[in-house]
Amino acid sequence: MSTKLFSPWSLKGVTLKNRIVMSPMCMYSSSDRDGTLKPFHFAHYVSRAQGQAGLIMVEASAVSPEGRISDQDLGIWSDEHIEGFASLNEQIKAYGTKTAIQLAHAGRKAELDGDILAPSSIPFDEQSKTPVEMSLGQIKNTIQAFQDAALRAKKAGFDIIEIHGAHGYLINEFLSPLSNHRTDEYGGSPENRYRFLKEVIDAVNEVWDGPLFVRVSASDYTTKGLDITDYIGIATWLKEQGVDLIDVSSGAVVQARIHTFPGYQVSFAEKIKEGAGIQTGAVGLITSGIQAEEILQNHRADLIFIGREFLRDPYFPKTAAKELRTSIEGPRQYDRAW
Ligand SMILES: Cc1cc2nc3c(=O)[nH]c(=O)nc-3n(C[C@H](O)[C@H](O)[C@H](O)COP(=O)(O)O)c2cc1C
């Protein structure tokens, strides 16, 4: 059977052999607490490349030390991080898989010693540390940190960059009125709350001309927060800035109940694709080839991000191909089994 899941996807000179993306997943395993890759990371990512993912998105990697969620996050805040990522890229690409990195800043969700930063001095919840409201100088430095990280990602040979604008981390905190109570040009109106992300993208665009993705949380799941309609507007602005694809997740700006079910975020990806006329990635409880194929064939999204299923099955693409009654090539060494 000819499938859409196993058809190539191309943009700006980068071609993925299929539409399966390994979703970014923090492994909290940089055990020297300096942001560097460990043998675990190589085995973890390269095995999914052997498993034939079209694209591997390396987990949220911090653009500055205070932007880590934990002190064992990966980092890309120093030129010393380039070599490790370059080696990882080379090893992944040996299997015909393309690579991306998610550039991140945890904002008020950082669980670290010392000051943590946010648009406003409002803690995430009662157990969380109260963040410092960012000064204009700190905003400028953080935008610069995203640009420096993008340049390092380029030097390390990544094919695609994704900016982490979801899950209640720094960029999402600026976007949402629940976490952004600023009264300067970075708060108040939707345009002002978008300004931080806008400037991050402008800064990244100065040093990066490859495909650019942004992950968003398309709903805050509370009445006073942002919802999918707001995000169709934001996606329109992102498109105007040259962003190529919106990776559509949801939630986690504040504690809120999320009703989950198979494909629970797909309708958000579909609405953004339709409403803003931009490519989207669907993610969230997508666990089978048939489910992924349905999403693509019905034009609900362009790429399928697989998170936890890839942690259960590094050969998910092979499993999905079998389910869709097609076959894919594996590593040459596995020919006798595949
Ligand atoms: C262990 C773990 C770590 C995660 N870390 C990240 C991350 O670094 N960046 C991100 O945007 N999402 C992260 N997520 C969310 C996943 O990328 C994905 O959106 C989510 O798990 C839903 O997809 P799934 O049902 O296929 O797992 C993480 C999820 C898990 C399970």
PDB file of C-alpha atoms and ligand atoms in Angstrom, residues 23-28 58-61 69 102 162 164 166-167 169 215 247 249 264-265 283-287 305-312, ligand 1:
ATOM      1  CA  SER A  23       8.994  14.204  19.677  1.00  0.00           C
ATOM      2  CA  PRO A  24      11.357  16.164  21.943  1.00  0.00           C
ATOM      3  CA  MET A  25      11.585  14.446  25.329  1.00  0.00           C
ATOM      4  CA  CYS A  26      13.814  15.610  28.187  1.00  0.00           C
ATOM      5  CA  MET A  27      15.782  12.726  29.585  1.00  0.00           C
ATOM      6  CA  TYR A  28      17.306  14.658  32.526  1.00  0.00           C
ATOM      7  CA  VAL A  58      16.609  16.352  20.338  1.00  0.00           C
ATOM      8  CA  GLU A  59      14.997  17.187  23.676  1.00  0.00           C
ATOM      9  CA  ALA A  60      14.584  20.711  25.075  1.00  0.00           C
ATOM     10  CA  SER A  61      18.118  22.069  25.277  1.00  0.00           C
ATOM     11  CA  ILE A  69      14.179  22.705  33.957  1.00  0.00           C
ATOM     12  CA  GLN A 102      14.454  22.139  20.465  1.00  0.00           C
ATOM     13  CA  GLU A 162      12.421  24.207  16.857  1.00  0.00           C
ATOM     14  CA  HIS A 164       9.990  25.747  22.466  1.00  0.00           C
ATOM     15  CA  ALA A 166       4.821  25.547  24.776  1.00  0.00           C
ATOM     16  CA  HIS A 167       4.160  23.852  28.114  1.00  0.00           C
ATOM     17  CA  TYR A 169       8.014  27.604  29.833  1.00  0.00           C
ATOM     18  CA  ARG A 215       6.000  24.346  19.429  1.00  0.00           C
ATOM     19  CA  ASP A 247       4.213  21.751  16.354  1.00  0.00           C
ATOM     20  CA  SER A 249       0.806  20.690  21.812  1.00  0.00           C
ATOM     21  CA  TYR A 264      -6.452  14.626  21.911  1.00  0.00           C
ATOM     22  CA  GLN A 265      -4.463  17.523  20.398  1.00  0.00           C
ATOM     23  CA  VAL A 283       1.333  15.191  18.741  1.00  0.00           C
ATOM     24  CA  GLY A 284      -0.214  13.540  21.759  1.00  0.00           C
ATOM     25  CA  LEU A 285      -1.332   9.942  22.253  1.00  0.00           C
ATOM     26  CA  ILE A 286      -0.679   8.979  18.661  1.00  0.00           C
ATOM     27  CA  THR A 287       0.451   5.404  18.965  1.00  0.00           C
ATOM     28  CA  PHE A 305       5.282  13.559  16.376  1.00  0.00           C
ATOM     29  CA  ILE A 306       5.631  10.398  18.430  1.00  0.00           C
ATOM     30  CA  GLY A 307       6.645  10.718  22.073  1.00  0.00           C
ATOM     31  CA  ARG A 308       6.081   7.927  24.568  1.00  0.00           C
ATOM     32  CA  GLU A 309       5.416   5.250  21.948  1.00  0.00           C
ATOM     33  CA  PHE A 310       9.003   5.768  20.801  1.00  0.00           C
ATOM     34  CA  LEU A 311      10.170   5.133  24.385  1.00  0.00           C
ATOM     35  CA  ARG A 312       8.290   1.830  24.340  1.00  0.00           C
TER      36      ARG A 312
HETATM   37  C1  LIG B   1       9.713  11.949  29.329  1.00  0.00           C
HETATM   38  C2  LIG B   1       9.102  13.096  28.561  1.00  0.00           C
HETATM   39  C3  LIG B   1       9.835  14.246  28.347  1.00  0.00           C
HETATM   40  C4  LIG B   1       9.313  15.306  27.587  1.00  0.00           C
HETATM   41  N1  LIG B   1      10.096  16.400  27.308  1.00  0.00           N
HETATM   42  C5  LIG B   1       9.656  17.324  26.414  1.00  0.00           C
HETATM   43  C6  LIG B   1      10.531  18.320  25.910  1.00  0.00           C
HETATM   44  O1  LIG B   1      11.733  18.330  26.154  1.00  0.00           O
HETATM   45  N2  LIG B   1       9.984  19.250  25.085  1.00  0.00           N
HETATM   46  C7  LIG B   1       8.667  19.229  24.706  1.00  0.00           C
HETATM   47  O2  LIG B   1       8.229  20.101  23.970  1.00  0.00           O
HETATM   48  N3  LIG B   1       7.853  18.247  25.124  1.00  0.00           N
HETATM   49  C8  LIG B   1       8.317  17.289  25.938  1.00  0.00           C
HETATM   50  N4  LIG B   1       7.509  16.245  26.280  1.00  0.00           N
HETATM   51  C9  LIG B   1       6.193  16.104  25.608  1.00  0.00           C
HETATM   52  C10 LIG B   1       6.305  15.192  24.383  1.00  0.00           C
HETATM   53  O3  LIG B   1       7.146  15.750  23.387  1.00  0.00           O
HETATM   54  C11 LIG B   1       4.917  14.930  23.769  1.00  0.00           C
HETATM   55  O4  LIG B   1       4.408  16.148  23.300  1.00  0.00           O
HETATM   56  C12 LIG B   1       3.946  14.335  24.779  1.00  0.00           C
HETATM   57  O5  LIG B   1       4.552  13.260  25.486  1.00  0.00           O
HETATM   58  C13 LIG B   1       2.662  13.831  24.100  1.00  0.00           C
HETATM   59  O6  LIG B   1       2.970  12.915  23.067  1.00  0.00           O
HETATM   60  P1  LIG B   1       2.922  11.304  23.291  1.00  0.00           P
HETATM   61  O7  LIG B   1       1.536  10.975  23.777  1.00  0.00           O
HETATM   62  O8  LIG B   1       3.244  10.738  21.946  1.00  0.00           O
HETATM   63  O9  LIG B   1       3.926  10.951  24.336  1.00  0.00           O
HETATM   64  C14 LIG B   1       8.000  15.206  27.069  1.00  0.00           C
HETATM   65  C15 LIG B   1       7.244  14.056  27.317  1.00  0.00           C
HETATM   66  C16 LIG B   1       7.792  12.995  28.028  1.00  0.00           C
HETATM   67  C17 LIG B   1       6.973  11.745  28.224  1.00  0.00           C
END
